[in-house]
Structures are given as structure tokens and as C-alpha cells.
CSV table of C-alpha atoms in Angstrom, one decimal:
chain,number,residue,atom,x,y,z
A,3,UNK,CA,117.0,20.5,114.8
A,4,UNK,CA,115.1,19.7,111.7
A,5,UNK,CA,114.5,16.0,111.1
A,6,UNK,CA,114.0,15.0,107.6
A,7,UNK,CA,111.6,12.2,107.3
A,8,UNK,CA,111.5,9.9,104.4
A,9,UNK,CA,108.1,8.4,103.6
A,10,UNK,CA,108.2,4.7,102.7
A,11,UNK,CA,105.5,5.2,100.1
A,12,UNK,CA,104.3,8.4,98.6
A,13,UNK,CA,101.3,9.5,100.7
A,14,UNK,CA,99.4,10.8,97.7
A,15,UNK,CA,99.5,9.9,94.1
A,16,UNK,CA,101.8,12.2,92.2
A,17,UNK,CA,100.6,12.8,88.7
A,18,UNK,CA,103.1,14.1,86.1
A,19,UNK,CA,102.4,17.1,84.0
A,20,UNK,CA,99.9,16.3,81.3
A,21,UNK,CA,101.5,15.3,78.1
A,22,UNK,CA,100.9,17.6,75.2
A,23,UNK,CA,97.7,16.4,73.7
A,24,UNK,CA,97.4,16.7,70.0
A,25,UNK,CA,93.8,16.5,68.9
A,26,UNK,CA,93.4,14.8,65.6
A,27,UNK,CA,91.9,17.8,63.8
A,28,UNK,CA,95.1,19.6,64.6
A,29,UNK,CA,97.0,17.2,62.4
A,30,UNK,CA,94.6,18.2,59.6
A,31,UNK,CA,95.0,21.9,60.4
A,32,UNK,CA,98.8,21.7,60.7
A,33,UNK,CA,99.6,19.6,57.7
A,34,UNK,CA,96.9,19.6,55.1
A,35,UNK,CA,96.1,22.3,52.5
A,36,UNK,CA,92.9,24.3,52.9
A,37,UNK,CA,91.0,22.4,50.2
A,38,UNK,CA,91.5,19.1,52.2
A,39,UNK,CA,90.7,20.7,55.5
A,40,UNK,CA,87.1,21.4,54.7
A,41,UNK,CA,86.6,17.9,53.3
A,42,UNK,CA,87.9,16.4,56.5
A,43,UNK,CA,85.6,18.6,58.6
A,44,UNK,CA,82.5,17.6,56.7
A,45,UNK,CA,83.1,14.0,55.6
A,46,UNK,CA,85.5,12.3,57.9
A,47,UNK,CA,85.1,10.8,61.4
A,48,UNK,CA,88.7,11.6,62.5
A,49,UNK,CA,88.4,10.0,65.9
A,50,UNK,CA,87.7,6.6,64.4
A,51,UNK,CA,90.4,6.8,61.8
A,52,UNK,CA,93.4,4.5,61.8
A,53,UNK,CA,95.1,5.6,58.7
A,54,UNK,CA,95.0,8.5,56.3
A,55,UNK,CA,96.5,7.6,52.9
A,56,UNK,CA,97.6,10.2,50.5
A,57,UNK,CA,98.9,9.1,47.1
A,58,UNK,CA,100.0,11.3,44.2
A,59,UNK,CA,97.2,11.8,41.5
A,60,UNK,CA,95.0,9.3,43.5
A,61,UNK,CA,92.0,10.0,45.7
A,62,UNK,CA,92.5,10.4,49.4
A,63,UNK,CA,91.6,7.4,51.5
A,64,UNK,CA,90.7,7.0,55.1
A,65,UNK,CA,91.0,3.6,56.8
A,66,UNK,CA,89.0,3.2,60.0
A,67,UNK,CA,89.8,1.1,63.0
A,68,UNK,CA,86.7,-1.0,62.2
A,69,UNK,CA,88.4,-2.0,58.9
A,70,UNK,CA,86.1,0.2,56.8
A,71,UNK,CA,87.6,2.2,54.0
A,72,UNK,CA,86.4,5.6,52.8
A,73,UNK,CA,87.5,7.1,49.5
A,74,UNK,CA,87.2,10.9,49.4
A,75,UNK,CA,86.1,12.7,46.3
A,76,UNK,CA,89.3,14.6,45.8
A,77,UNK,CA,92.5,13.9,43.9
A,78,UNK,CA,95.9,14.8,45.4
A,79,UNK,CA,97.9,16.9,43.0
A,80,UNK,CA,101.6,17.5,43.1
A,81,UNK,CA,101.5,20.9,44.8
A,82,UNK,CA,99.2,19.6,47.5
A,83,UNK,CA,101.4,16.7,48.2
A,84,UNK,CA,104.4,19.0,48.2
A,85,UNK,CA,102.7,21.4,50.6
A,86,UNK,CA,102.0,18.5,53.0
A,87,UNK,CA,105.6,17.3,52.8
A,88,UNK,CA,106.9,20.8,53.3
A,89,UNK,CA,104.8,21.2,56.4
A,90,UNK,CA,106.0,17.8,57.7
A,91,UNK,CA,109.7,18.4,57.2
A,92,UNK,CA,109.4,22.1,58.1
A,93,UNK,CA,111.1,23.1,54.9
A,94,UNK,CA,114.2,21.3,56.1
A,95,UNK,CA,115.0,18.1,54.3
A,96,UNK,CA,118.5,17.9,55.8
A,97,UNK,CA,117.1,17.6,59.3
A,98,UNK,CA,115.2,14.4,58.6
A,99,UNK,CA,117.8,12.3,56.7
A,100,UNK,CA,117.6,9.6,59.3
A,101,UNK,CA,113.8,9.6,59.2
A,102,UNK,CA,113.8,9.5,55.4
A,103,UNK,CA,116.1,6.6,55.5
A,104,UNK,CA,113.9,4.7,57.9
A,105,UNK,CA,110.8,5.7,55.9
A,106,UNK,CA,108.7,7.5,58.5
A,107,UNK,CA,108.5,10.7,60.5
A,108,UNK,CA,107.0,10.8,64.0
A,109,UNK,CA,104.9,13.9,64.6
A,110,UNK,CA,103.5,15.6,67.7
A,111,UNK,CA,101.0,13.3,69.3
A,112,UNK,CA,103.1,10.2,68.6
A,113,UNK,CA,101.5,9.6,65.2
A,114,UNK,CA,103.7,8.3,62.5
A,115,UNK,CA,103.8,9.3,58.8
A,116,UNK,CA,105.1,6.7,56.5
A,117,UNK,CA,106.8,7.9,53.3
A,118,UNK,CA,107.5,6.2,50.0
A,119,UNK,CA,109.0,7.6,46.9
A,120,UNK,CA,112.3,7.2,45.1
A,121,UNK,CA,115.1,5.8,47.2
A,122,UNK,CA,118.6,7.2,46.6
A,123,UNK,CA,121.3,4.6,47.2
A,124,UNK,CA,124.9,5.0,48.3
A,125,UNK,CA,127.1,1.9,48.4
A,126,UNK,CA,124.0,-0.3,48.3
A,127,UNK,CA,122.4,1.4,51.4
A,128,UNK,CA,119.6,3.8,51.3
A,129,UNK,CA,120.9,7.4,51.6
A,130,UNK,CA,117.7,9.3,51.4
A,131,UNK,CA,114.4,9.4,49.7
A,132,UNK,CA,113.4,11.8,46.9
A,133,UNK,CA,110.2,12.6,44.9
A,134,UNK,CA,107.9,11.3,47.6
A,135,UNK,CA,104.7,10.0,46.1
A,136,UNK,CA,102.8,8.3,48.9
A,137,UNK,CA,102.1,9.3,52.5
A,138,UNK,CA,100.4,7.3,55.2
A,139,UNK,CA,99.4,9.1,58.4
A,140,UNK,CA,99.1,6.3,61.0
A,141,UNK,CA,97.1,7.6,63.9
A,142,UNK,CA,98.5,6.4,67.3
A,143,UNK,CA,95.9,5.2,69.7
A,144,UNK,CA,97.0,4.7,73.2
A,145,UNK,CA,94.7,2.3,75.0
A,146,UNK,CA,95.0,3.0,78.7
A,147,UNK,CA,94.3,-0.3,80.5
A,148,UNK,CA,95.2,-2.5,77.6
A,149,UNK,CA,97.5,-4.5,79.9
A,150,UNK,CA,95.0,-4.9,82.8
A,151,UNK,CA,94.4,-8.5,81.9
A,152,UNK,CA,98.0,-9.3,81.3
A,153,UNK,CA,99.6,-7.9,84.5
A,154,UNK,CA,98.7,-10.8,86.8
A,155,UNK,CA,100.6,-13.2,84.5
A,156,UNK,CA,103.7,-11.1,84.9
A,157,UNK,CA,103.7,-11.5,88.6
A,158,UNK,CA,105.2,-14.4,90.4
A,159,UNK,CA,105.4,-14.0,94.2
A,160,UNK,CA,105.6,-10.2,93.9
A,161,UNK,CA,108.4,-10.5,91.4
A,162,UNK,CA,108.3,-9.5,87.8
A,163,UNK,CA,108.9,-12.2,85.3
A,164,UNK,CA,111.0,-11.9,82.2
A,165,UNK,CA,108.4,-11.8,79.5
A,166,UNK,CA,108.3,-12.3,75.7
A,167,UNK,CA,105.2,-11.1,73.9
A,168,UNK,CA,104.7,-12.8,70.5
A,169,UNK,CA,102.2,-12.0,67.8
A,170,UNK,CA,102.0,-11.3,64.1
A,171,UNK,CA,102.1,-7.6,63.0
A,172,UNK,CA,98.9,-5.7,63.7
A,173,UNK,CA,97.9,-7.6,66.8
A,174,UNK,CA,98.5,-4.9,69.4
A,175,UNK,CA,101.9,-5.9,70.7
A,176,UNK,CA,103.2,-2.4,70.9
A,177,UNK,CA,100.0,-1.0,72.5
A,178,UNK,CA,100.1,-3.8,75.1
A,179,UNK,CA,103.8,-3.2,75.7
A,180,UNK,CA,103.2,0.6,76.2
A,181,UNK,CA,100.6,-0.1,78.8
A,182,UNK,CA,102.7,-2.6,80.6
A,183,UNK,CA,105.5,0.0,80.8
A,184,UNK,CA,103.0,2.6,82.1
A,185,UNK,CA,101.6,0.3,84.7
A,186,UNK,CA,105.0,-0.9,86.0
A,187,UNK,CA,106.4,2.6,86.0
A,188,UNK,CA,103.5,4.2,87.8
A,189,UNK,CA,103.1,1.3,90.1
A,190,UNK,CA,99.5,0.7,89.1
A,191,UNK,CA,99.5,-3.0,89.6
A,192,UNK,CA,99.9,-3.3,93.3
A,193,UNK,CA,101.5,-6.8,93.7
A,194,UNK,CA,104.5,-5.7,91.6
A,195,UNK,CA,104.8,-2.2,92.9
A,196,UNK,CA,106.6,0.5,91.0
A,197,UNK,CA,109.8,0.0,89.1
A,198,UNK,CA,112.3,2.0,87.2
A,199,UNK,CA,111.9,1.2,83.5
A,200,UNK,CA,114.5,1.6,80.8
A,201,UNK,CA,112.7,1.9,77.5
A,202,UNK,CA,114.8,1.3,74.4
A,203,UNK,CA,112.5,2.7,71.7
A,204,UNK,CA,114.4,2.2,68.5
A,205,UNK,CA,111.6,3.1,66.1
A,206,UNK,CA,109.9,5.7,68.4
A,207,UNK,CA,106.8,3.5,68.5
A,208,UNK,CA,106.4,2.9,72.2
A,209,UNK,CA,106.7,6.4,73.5
A,210,UNK,CA,106.2,8.1,70.2
A,211,UNK,CA,108.9,10.7,71.0
A,212,UNK,CA,109.3,13.9,69.1
A,213,UNK,CA,112.5,15.9,69.8
A,214,UNK,CA,113.2,13.5,72.6
A,215,UNK,CA,109.8,14.2,74.4
A,216,UNK,CA,107.5,11.3,74.9
A,217,UNK,CA,104.1,12.0,73.3
A,218,UNK,CA,102.3,9.0,74.8
A,219,UNK,CA,101.9,8.1,78.4
A,220,UNK,CA,104.7,5.8,79.6
A,221,UNK,CA,104.8,6.5,83.3
A,222,UNK,CA,106.8,8.6,85.7
A,223,UNK,CA,109.7,6.2,86.3
A,224,UNK,CA,110.5,5.6,82.7
A,225,UNK,CA,113.7,6.6,81.0
A,226,UNK,CA,113.5,6.6,77.2
A,227,UNK,CA,116.4,6.0,74.8
A,228,UNK,CA,114.8,7.1,71.6
A,229,UNK,CA,115.9,6.0,68.1
A,230,UNK,CA,118.9,4.0,69.4
A,231,UNK,CA,119.6,0.5,68.0
A,232,UNK,CA,118.2,-2.0,70.5
A,233,UNK,CA,121.3,-4.0,71.1
A,234,UNK,CA,123.5,-1.0,71.9
A,235,UNK,CA,120.7,0.8,73.6
A,236,UNK,CA,120.1,-2.0,76.1
A,237,UNK,CA,123.8,-2.1,77.1
A,238,UNK,CA,123.8,1.7,77.4
A,239,UNK,CA,120.7,1.7,79.6
A,240,UNK,CA,122.1,-0.9,82.0
A,241,UNK,CA,125.4,1.0,82.3
A,242,UNK,CA,124.0,4.5,82.6
A,243,UNK,CA,120.4,4.5,84.0
A,244,UNK,CA,120.4,1.4,86.2
A,245,UNK,CA,116.9,0.3,85.3
A,246,UNK,CA,115.0,-2.5,87.1
A,247,UNK,CA,113.3,-3.5,83.9
A,248,UNK,CA,114.4,-3.1,80.3
A,249,UNK,CA,111.6,-2.9,77.7
A,250,UNK,CA,112.1,-3.1,74.0
A,251,UNK,CA,110.1,-3.8,70.9
A,252,UNK,CA,110.5,-6.3,68.1
A,253,UNK,CA,113.7,-8.2,68.9
A,254,UNK,CA,115.1,-10.6,66.4
A,255,UNK,CA,118.7,-10.1,65.4
A,256,UNK,CA,121.6,-11.9,66.9
A,257,UNK,CA,122.9,-8.7,68.5
A,258,UNK,CA,119.5,-8.1,70.2
A,259,UNK,CA,119.5,-11.6,71.7
A,260,UNK,CA,123.1,-11.1,72.9
A,261,UNK,CA,122.2,-7.8,74.6
A,262,UNK,CA,119.2,-9.5,76.2
A,263,UNK,CA,121.4,-12.3,77.6
A,264,UNK,CA,123.6,-9.6,79.0
A,265,UNK,CA,120.8,-7.8,80.6
A,266,UNK,CA,119.5,-11.0,82.1
A,267,UNK,CA,122.9,-11.9,83.5
A,268,UNK,CA,123.1,-8.4,85.0
A,269,UNK,CA,120.0,-9.0,87.0
A,270,UNK,CA,117.8,-6.7,85.0
A,271,UNK,CA,114.3,-7.9,84.1
A,272,UNK,CA,113.5,-7.9,80.4
A,273,UNK,CA,110.1,-7.5,78.6
A,274,UNK,CA,110.3,-7.7,74.8
A,275,UNK,CA,108.1,-8.4,71.8
A,276,UNK,CA,108.8,-10.5,68.8
A,277,UNK,CA,107.0,-11.4,65.6
A,278,UNK,CA,105.5,-14.9,65.6
A,279,UNK,CA,102.1,-16.5,66.0
A,280,UNK,CA,102.9,-19.9,67.7
A,281,UNK,CA,105.4,-21.8,69.7
A,282,UNK,CA,106.8,-23.6,66.6
A,283,UNK,CA,107.5,-20.3,64.8
A,284,UNK,CA,109.4,-19.0,67.8
A,285,UNK,CA,111.5,-22.1,68.0
A,286,UNK,CA,112.3,-21.6,64.3
A,287,UNK,CA,113.8,-18.2,64.9
A,288,UNK,CA,117.5,-18.8,64.4
A,289,UNK,CA,118.9,-16.8,67.3
A,290,UNK,CA,116.1,-17.1,69.8
A,291,UNK,CA,116.5,-20.8,70.4
A,292,UNK,CA,119.3,-20.6,73.0
A,293,UNK,CA,117.2,-18.1,75.1
A,294,UNK,CA,114.2,-20.5,75.0
A,295,UNK,CA,116.4,-23.5,75.8
A,296,UNK,CA,117.8,-21.8,78.8
A,297,UNK,CA,114.3,-20.7,79.9
A,298,UNK,CA,115.4,-17.1,80.2
A,299,UNK,CA,111.9,-15.9,79.5
A,300,UNK,CA,109.6,-17.0,82.3
A,301,UNK,CA,106.5,-16.0,80.5
A,302,UNK,CA,105.6,-16.1,76.8
A,303,UNK,CA,102.4,-14.4,75.8
A,304,UNK,CA,100.8,-14.9,72.4
A,305,UNK,CA,98.3,-12.4,71.1
A,306,UNK,CA,95.9,-12.7,68.2
A,307,UNK,CA,93.7,-10.3,66.2
A,308,UNK,CA,90.9,-12.8,65.8
A,309,UNK,CA,87.6,-11.3,67.0
A,310,UNK,CA,89.4,-8.1,68.2
A,311,UNK,CA,92.9,-6.7,68.1
A,312,UNK,CA,95.1,-7.6,71.0
A,313,UNK,CA,93.1,-10.6,72.2
A,314,UNK,CA,95.1,-12.8,74.6
A,315,UNK,CA,95.5,-16.3,73.0
A,316,UNK,CA,97.9,-18.2,75.1
A,317,UNK,CA,100.2,-17.7,78.1
A,318,UNK,CA,103.1,-20.1,78.6
A,319,UNK,CA,105.1,-20.2,81.8
A,320,UNK,CA,108.4,-21.8,82.5
A,321,UNK,CA,109.3,-23.6,85.7
A,322,UNK,CA,113.0,-23.7,84.8
A,323,UNK,CA,112.7,-27.0,83.0
A,324,UNK,CA,109.7,-26.9,80.9
A,325,UNK,CA,107.3,-24.5,79.4
A,326,UNK,CA,103.7,-25.2,80.4
A,327,UNK,CA,100.4,-23.7,79.3
A,328,UNK,CA,99.3,-21.3,82.0
A,329,UNK,CA,96.2,-20.0,80.3
A,330,UNK,CA,94.5,-20.7,77.0
A,331,UNK,CA,91.7,-18.6,75.7
B,235,UNK,CA,122.2,87.1,64.2
B,236,UNK,CA,123.9,86.6,60.9
B,237,UNK,CA,126.6,84.6,62.5
B,238,UNK,CA,124.0,82.3,64.1
B,239,UNK,CA,122.3,81.8,60.8
B,240,UNK,CA,125.6,81.1,59.0
B,241,UNK,CA,126.6,78.5,61.7
B,242,UNK,CA,123.2,76.9,61.4
B,243,UNK,CA,123.5,76.5,57.7
B,244,UNK,CA,127.0,75.1,57.9
B,245,UNK,CA,125.9,72.6,60.6
B,246,UNK,CA,122.8,71.6,58.6
B,247,UNK,CA,124.9,70.9,55.4
B,248,UNK,CA,127.6,69.1,57.3
B,249,UNK,CA,125.0,67.0,59.1
B,250,UNK,CA,123.6,65.9,55.7
B,251,UNK,CA,127.1,65.1,54.5
B,252,UNK,CA,127.9,63.1,57.6
B,253,UNK,CA,124.5,61.2,57.3
B,254,UNK,CA,125.2,60.1,53.8
B,255,UNK,CA,128.8,59.1,54.8
B,256,UNK,CA,127.4,57.2,57.7
B,257,UNK,CA,125.2,55.2,55.3
B,258,UNK,CA,128.3,53.7,53.7
B,259,UNK,CA,129.7,52.7,57.1
B,260,UNK,CA,126.3,51.2,58.0
B,261,UNK,CA,126.2,49.0,54.9
B,262,UNK,CA,129.6,47.5,55.7
B,263,UNK,CA,128.6,46.9,59.3
B,264,UNK,CA,125.4,45.3,58.3
B,265,UNK,CA,127.1,43.0,55.8
B,266,UNK,CA,129.4,41.9,58.5
B,267,UNK,CA,126.4,41.3,60.8
B,268,UNK,CA,124.8,39.2,58.0
B,269,UNK,CA,128.0,37.2,57.6
B,270,UNK,CA,128.1,36.2,61.3
B,271,UNK,CA,124.3,35.6,61.4
B,272,UNK,CA,124.5,33.2,58.5
B,273,UNK,CA,127.6,31.6,60.0
B,274,UNK,CA,125.5,30.8,63.0
B,275,UNK,CA,122.7,29.5,60.7
B,276,UNK,CA,125.2,27.2,59.0
B,277,UNK,CA,126.2,25.8,62.3
B,278,UNK,CA,122.6,25.2,63.3
B,279,UNK,CA,121.8,23.6,60.0
B,280,UNK,CA,124.9,21.6,59.1
B,281,UNK,CA,126.0,20.6,62.5
B,282,UNK,CA,122.9,20.8,64.7
B,283,UNK,CA,120.5,19.5,62.1
B,284,UNK,CA,118.0,22.0,63.5
B,285,UNK,CA,114.9,22.4,61.3
B,286,UNK,CA,114.6,25.9,59.7
B,287,UNK,CA,111.9,27.5,61.9
B,288,UNK,CA,113.8,26.7,65.1
B,289,UNK,CA,117.1,27.6,63.5
B,290,UNK,CA,115.9,31.0,62.5
B,291,UNK,CA,114.4,31.6,65.9
B,292,UNK,CA,117.7,30.6,67.6
B,293,UNK,CA,120.0,32.8,65.5
B,294,UNK,CA,117.5,35.6,65.7
B,295,UNK,CA,117.9,35.6,69.5
B,296,UNK,CA,121.7,35.7,69.1
B,297,UNK,CA,122.0,38.6,66.7
B,298,UNK,CA,121.5,42.4,67.1
B,299,UNK,CA,118.7,44.5,65.8
B,300,UNK,CA,117.4,45.2,63.2
B,301,UNK,CA,118.3,41.7,61.9
B,302,UNK,CA,117.2,39.9,65.1
B,303,UNK,CA,113.4,40.4,64.9
B,304,UNK,CA,113.4,39.9,61.2
B,305,UNK,CA,115.0,36.5,61.5
B,306,UNK,CA,112.7,35.5,64.3
B,307,UNK,CA,109.8,36.6,62.1
B,308,UNK,CA,111.0,34.1,59.4
B,309,UNK,CA,110.8,31.3,61.9
B,310,UNK,CA,107.3,32.3,63.0
B,311,UNK,CA,106.1,32.7,59.4
B,312,UNK,CA,107.2,29.2,58.6
B,313,UNK,CA,105.8,27.6,61.8
B,314,UNK,CA,102.7,29.5,62.7
B,315,UNK,CA,101.6,31.4,59.6
B,316,UNK,CA,102.2,28.4,57.4
B,317,UNK,CA,104.0,30.2,54.6
B,318,UNK,CA,106.3,28.3,52.3
B,319,UNK,CA,110.0,29.2,52.7
B,320,UNK,CA,109.9,31.2,49.4
B,321,UNK,CA,107.1,33.4,50.7
B,322,UNK,CA,108.7,33.8,54.2
B,323,UNK,CA,112.0,34.7,52.6
B,324,UNK,CA,110.4,37.3,50.3
B,325,UNK,CA,108.8,39.0,53.4
B,326,UNK,CA,112.2,38.9,55.1
B,327,UNK,CA,114.1,40.5,52.3
B,328,UNK,CA,111.4,43.2,51.8
B,329,UNK,CA,111.5,44.3,55.4
B,330,UNK,CA,115.3,44.0,55.4
B,331,UNK,CA,115.5,46.3,52.4
B,332,UNK,CA,113.3,48.8,54.2
B,333,UNK,CA,115.3,49.0,57.5
B,334,UNK,CA,118.8,48.4,56.4
B,335,UNK,CA,121.4,50.2,54.3
B,336,UNK,CA,121.9,47.2,52.1
B,337,UNK,CA,122.0,47.6,48.3
B,338,UNK,CA,120.0,45.6,45.8
B,339,UNK,CA,123.1,43.5,45.0
B,340,UNK,CA,123.4,42.4,48.6
B,341,UNK,CA,119.7,41.5,48.8
B,342,UNK,CA,119.9,39.6,45.5
B,343,UNK,CA,122.6,37.3,47.0
B,344,UNK,CA,120.4,36.5,49.9
B,345,UNK,CA,117.4,36.0,47.6
B,346,UNK,CA,119.2,33.4,45.5
B,347,UNK,CA,120.5,31.8,48.7
B,348,UNK,CA,116.9,31.4,50.0
B,349,UNK,CA,115.8,29.7,46.8
B,350,UNK,CA,115.9,26.0,47.6
B,351,UNK,CA,117.3,26.4,51.1
B,352,UNK,CA,116.5,23.3,53.1
B,353,UNK,CA,115.5,21.3,50.1
B,354,UNK,CA,118.8,19.4,49.7
B,355,UNK,CA,120.8,17.1,51.9
B,356,UNK,CA,123.6,18.2,54.1
B,357,UNK,CA,126.3,18.3,51.4
B,358,UNK,CA,124.1,20.6,49.3
B,359,UNK,CA,123.3,22.8,52.2
B,360,UNK,CA,127.0,23.2,53.0
B,361,UNK,CA,127.7,24.2,49.4
B,362,UNK,CA,125.0,26.8,49.5
B,363,UNK,CA,126.5,28.3,52.7
B,364,UNK,CA,130.0,28.3,51.2
B,365,UNK,CA,128.7,30.2,48.2
B,366,UNK,CA,126.8,32.7,50.3
B,367,UNK,CA,129.7,33.4,52.6
B,368,UNK,CA,131.9,34.0,49.6
B,369,UNK,CA,129.4,36.4,48.0
B,370,UNK,CA,128.9,38.3,51.2
B,371,UNK,CA,132.6,38.6,51.7
B,372,UNK,CA,132.9,40.1,48.2
B,373,UNK,CA,130.1,42.5,48.9
B,374,UNK,CA,131.7,43.4,52.1
B,375,UNK,CA,135.0,44.2,50.4
B,376,UNK,CA,133.2,46.3,47.9
B,377,UNK,CA,131.3,48.1,50.7
B,378,UNK,CA,134.6,48.8,52.5
B,379,UNK,CA,136.2,50.2,49.4
B,380,UNK,CA,133.2,52.3,48.6
B,381,UNK,CA,133.1,53.5,52.2
B,382,UNK,CA,136.7,54.6,52.2
B,383,UNK,CA,136.3,56.3,48.9
B,384,UNK,CA,133.0,58.1,49.6
B,385,UNK,CA,132.9,58.7,53.3
B,386,UNK,CA,135.4,61.5,53.4
B,387,UNK,CA,134.1,63.0,50.1
B,388,UNK,CA,130.6,63.3,51.5
B,389,UNK,CA,131.8,64.7,54.9
B,390,UNK,CA,134.0,67.4,53.2
B,391,UNK,CA,131.3,68.0,50.6
B,392,UNK,CA,128.7,68.7,53.3
B,393,UNK,CA,131.0,71.2,55.1
B,394,UNK,CA,132.2,72.9,51.9
B,395,UNK,CA,128.7,73.2,50.5
B,396,UNK,CA,127.6,74.7,53.8
B,397,UNK,CA,130.4,77.3,53.7
B,398,UNK,CA,129.7,78.0,50.0
B,399,UNK,CA,126.0,78.6,50.7
B,400,UNK,CA,126.9,80.9,53.6
B,401,UNK,CA,129.3,82.9,51.3
B,402,UNK,CA,126.7,83.2,48.6
B,403,UNK,CA,124.0,84.3,51.0
B,404,UNK,CA,126.3,86.9,52.6
């Protein structure tokens, strides 16, 4: 008789198939007309770039991660811009209506292209965008290990704490959140072990999904709900995928907060981010107050971009009655 | 020997007649094939919201030759060869004209349809498809009428000419 043995822990580390890597020069090859390609090859350090800005009848600009700006000696004409747009939308405007409405397209590699032009309205809401005049290629940089310093704060007696990460825009919240997801999902931080993660990625920023496929590394136990409104998504996740942790980005509306309360009462852990740079600002957020008063979040982590992006500023911990400063950098 | 020669001449003439007649049948068949292929494309575009390269690839795999590989080529031209839709569409129609029995009118319908395909929103795309299907239907009706009118004529003409040639030669 064959006896099937179940191993308590995987004996060896199982690595998932490698995600499709999209080298940066492929973006240039795929989307830019020939006359731009040669410029990029000779003058631009693509690996260091954070943004490529293209505006109609204006010179091309590259913004580097160091904050430096480079203005290229070439003017973008209408046909060149149209070529890039046609490559981006694969000659199929109808397929990207939702993306046009939201103002960006996510491309292979998880990079995002912001669009601006003339908005067409219907009943006061944006229906689509026409005559696009500016593009902004925002290069996604996954920082593996970005959460190494944070992970110990999320652990309390081998149990994950409900955590809120607060920072102004551009401080590395999403990068940090992505790495937390990866580490929890792959079980890289030993005291917490591995967990099933339900990732509600409304704006495709965390996993950078294209056609429902994650372009950035988010771990082997992560289920991604891509492009779904957070409030509905969290409820769907709890019902359908039974996650141990729900992770979502940039909460703020009343519906989001209600969904989080629901998740917490269902016994699911929540990790979320929010805009705000200090405790007072969080308290002023209209709908967040009840969650803070009820001490639903056991940890609140503040990030800053002073000195470097994603620097840990303050960690607050709740003991059920009070928030106390756990770590101040 | 004479009889063998006479039979050969009659067979050859009738074959030419039947070939020309078959051309009329082919055109109607191919128009019908186009109609169903573009019906599929409409579903992919208007209901599946599939981008054009993938949509062409998918419908190519679900249609019969000679249309199949041509449609797949359009998808590849767009995706890998970085052609604009207008260029890819021109290639498509040129090759379609070479391998099919379609007339210039039929190809013209398709050419106008290809202009601006994918540039509008859903409502506009639906309109384009409605127009195309109407036009293809008209062309199909015309092809049927033409077939009914000419098919028999060419078949009989082939045989008759064969017999006439034999009589003259004898």
C-alpha cells in the first residue's frame, strides 16, 4: 500500500517560474520611433531613469532617480507622438477605454504610461481621452528587500499585526508594500512564516499586472485582484479566496474603511497604505478616525523621503488602549 | 485516333468553361467566409475588447484557408513588424486579391473598413461593423445573382465550343 506523506514544511525552496523580464531598452525598441531609438542608445542612461516625458512639440526629457533632469535635443512631432500612442494601444483605442479614463496604461514590465490630452465628458464623468498631447513613461523599479527593516515591526509573538503605512506621495509606500507582500507570501521572514495574501490592486501599481499577469515579483501565495475597486475587491477576496492577509494601496474613502472593518471582523489581517505625513494628519482624515479610535491597526508606520526615498521615520504601536512610539528614527 | 483527339478537345474546352464557372461560385463562397470572419472579429472587438493584433490572431485560427494565414499575418505585422494598421491592411488586401476570387468592389469595401479601424470607441466600432456586414451582404447577393446567371452559360459554352471546334476540325 502506498502511503502518502505530507511534509510539514517544504523540504527545499520552491521558486516560481521567472516573471517575464522587460529590459528597459525593450520599451524604447517597442514603443519609440527609430529617430528616438538612436538618441536613447547614445545619450540616455536608461537603467537610472525614473521618468521619460514626451510632450507634443517640446523636447524629450528624462528624469533620473537622482532627481537630475536631462533635456534631449529632439522635438516630438505629431506623427512621432501618434506612432508611440499607436504602439501603446496596439491600434485599438476601444480596448483601452477604462485605461484612458483612468489616465494611464500599464505596459509589460509593470511600467506605467501616464496620458494627458483632451478629456471627453459624458454626464459630467470622463468618458475617454482624445488628442493626447503628453505621455509620461514611469519606470517601475522593484526594490527586493525594501521591507527587510520593516518586517520585525509587523511581528508580535509570531503573529502578523494589522498595519497602516502612511506617507506623502513619492515616499516609497507602494515599493515597501510590494516587498512586504513578497516576503509574507514567500515566507522569507521566518518568525511570521508564509501566508496566503489577497492583493487588491485597484490601480495595477503593486503587481503591475498586464492582461491579468503580474509583472513584478509578489510571491507564490499571492492572489491578485487587478483593477477592482478596493472596497468591493476586499469583500470579494474574503468571500472567494480566503486570504490570511489582505493588502491594498491608498485607502481613503468611506467604502474602503467599511470594507477594512469588515475584513478585520472576519479575522483577516489587513495591511494598507494611506497618504499622510504625521499622526495629526491621519486623525484629520474624516473616515479613518473610527478605525484609529478602535485601535484596529496595531502598527502605524510613517515613511519620509528626506535623505532618501522610503526612509523609516516613525513606528507607532497600539496596546489596545493607546498608541505609543515604538521606534523613532 | 480521331475520336480520341475529338474527346480531348471537348474535355479541354469544357474544363475551361467549368473553371470559369467555378470562379463565380468561389467568389460567393469567399464573401460568405469573409462575412463570418468579420462577424467573429466584431465579437472579439465589441464584446471581448481584445486589442487588434490578438483579435486578428484569434479569428485567423478559427477561419479556413486562404483567409486564415492572411488574418494571422495582419496580427503579426501589427505586433512584431511594427507596421501601422493602414500598412498592415494594405498588405492584407494585396495578398487577398492575389489568392481569392474577390472583385475590386469587394476589396474596396474592406479597404474603407480598414481605414480608421480601432481608432474610435466602442459605439463607433460597432457602426463600422454594421456598415461592413451590410456591404458584404449586398456584394454576396450580387455574387449569387451573377453566379446563377453566368455559371450555366460558361459550362454550356465550354462544351458547345468544344463540340464546335471538333466539328470544324473534322
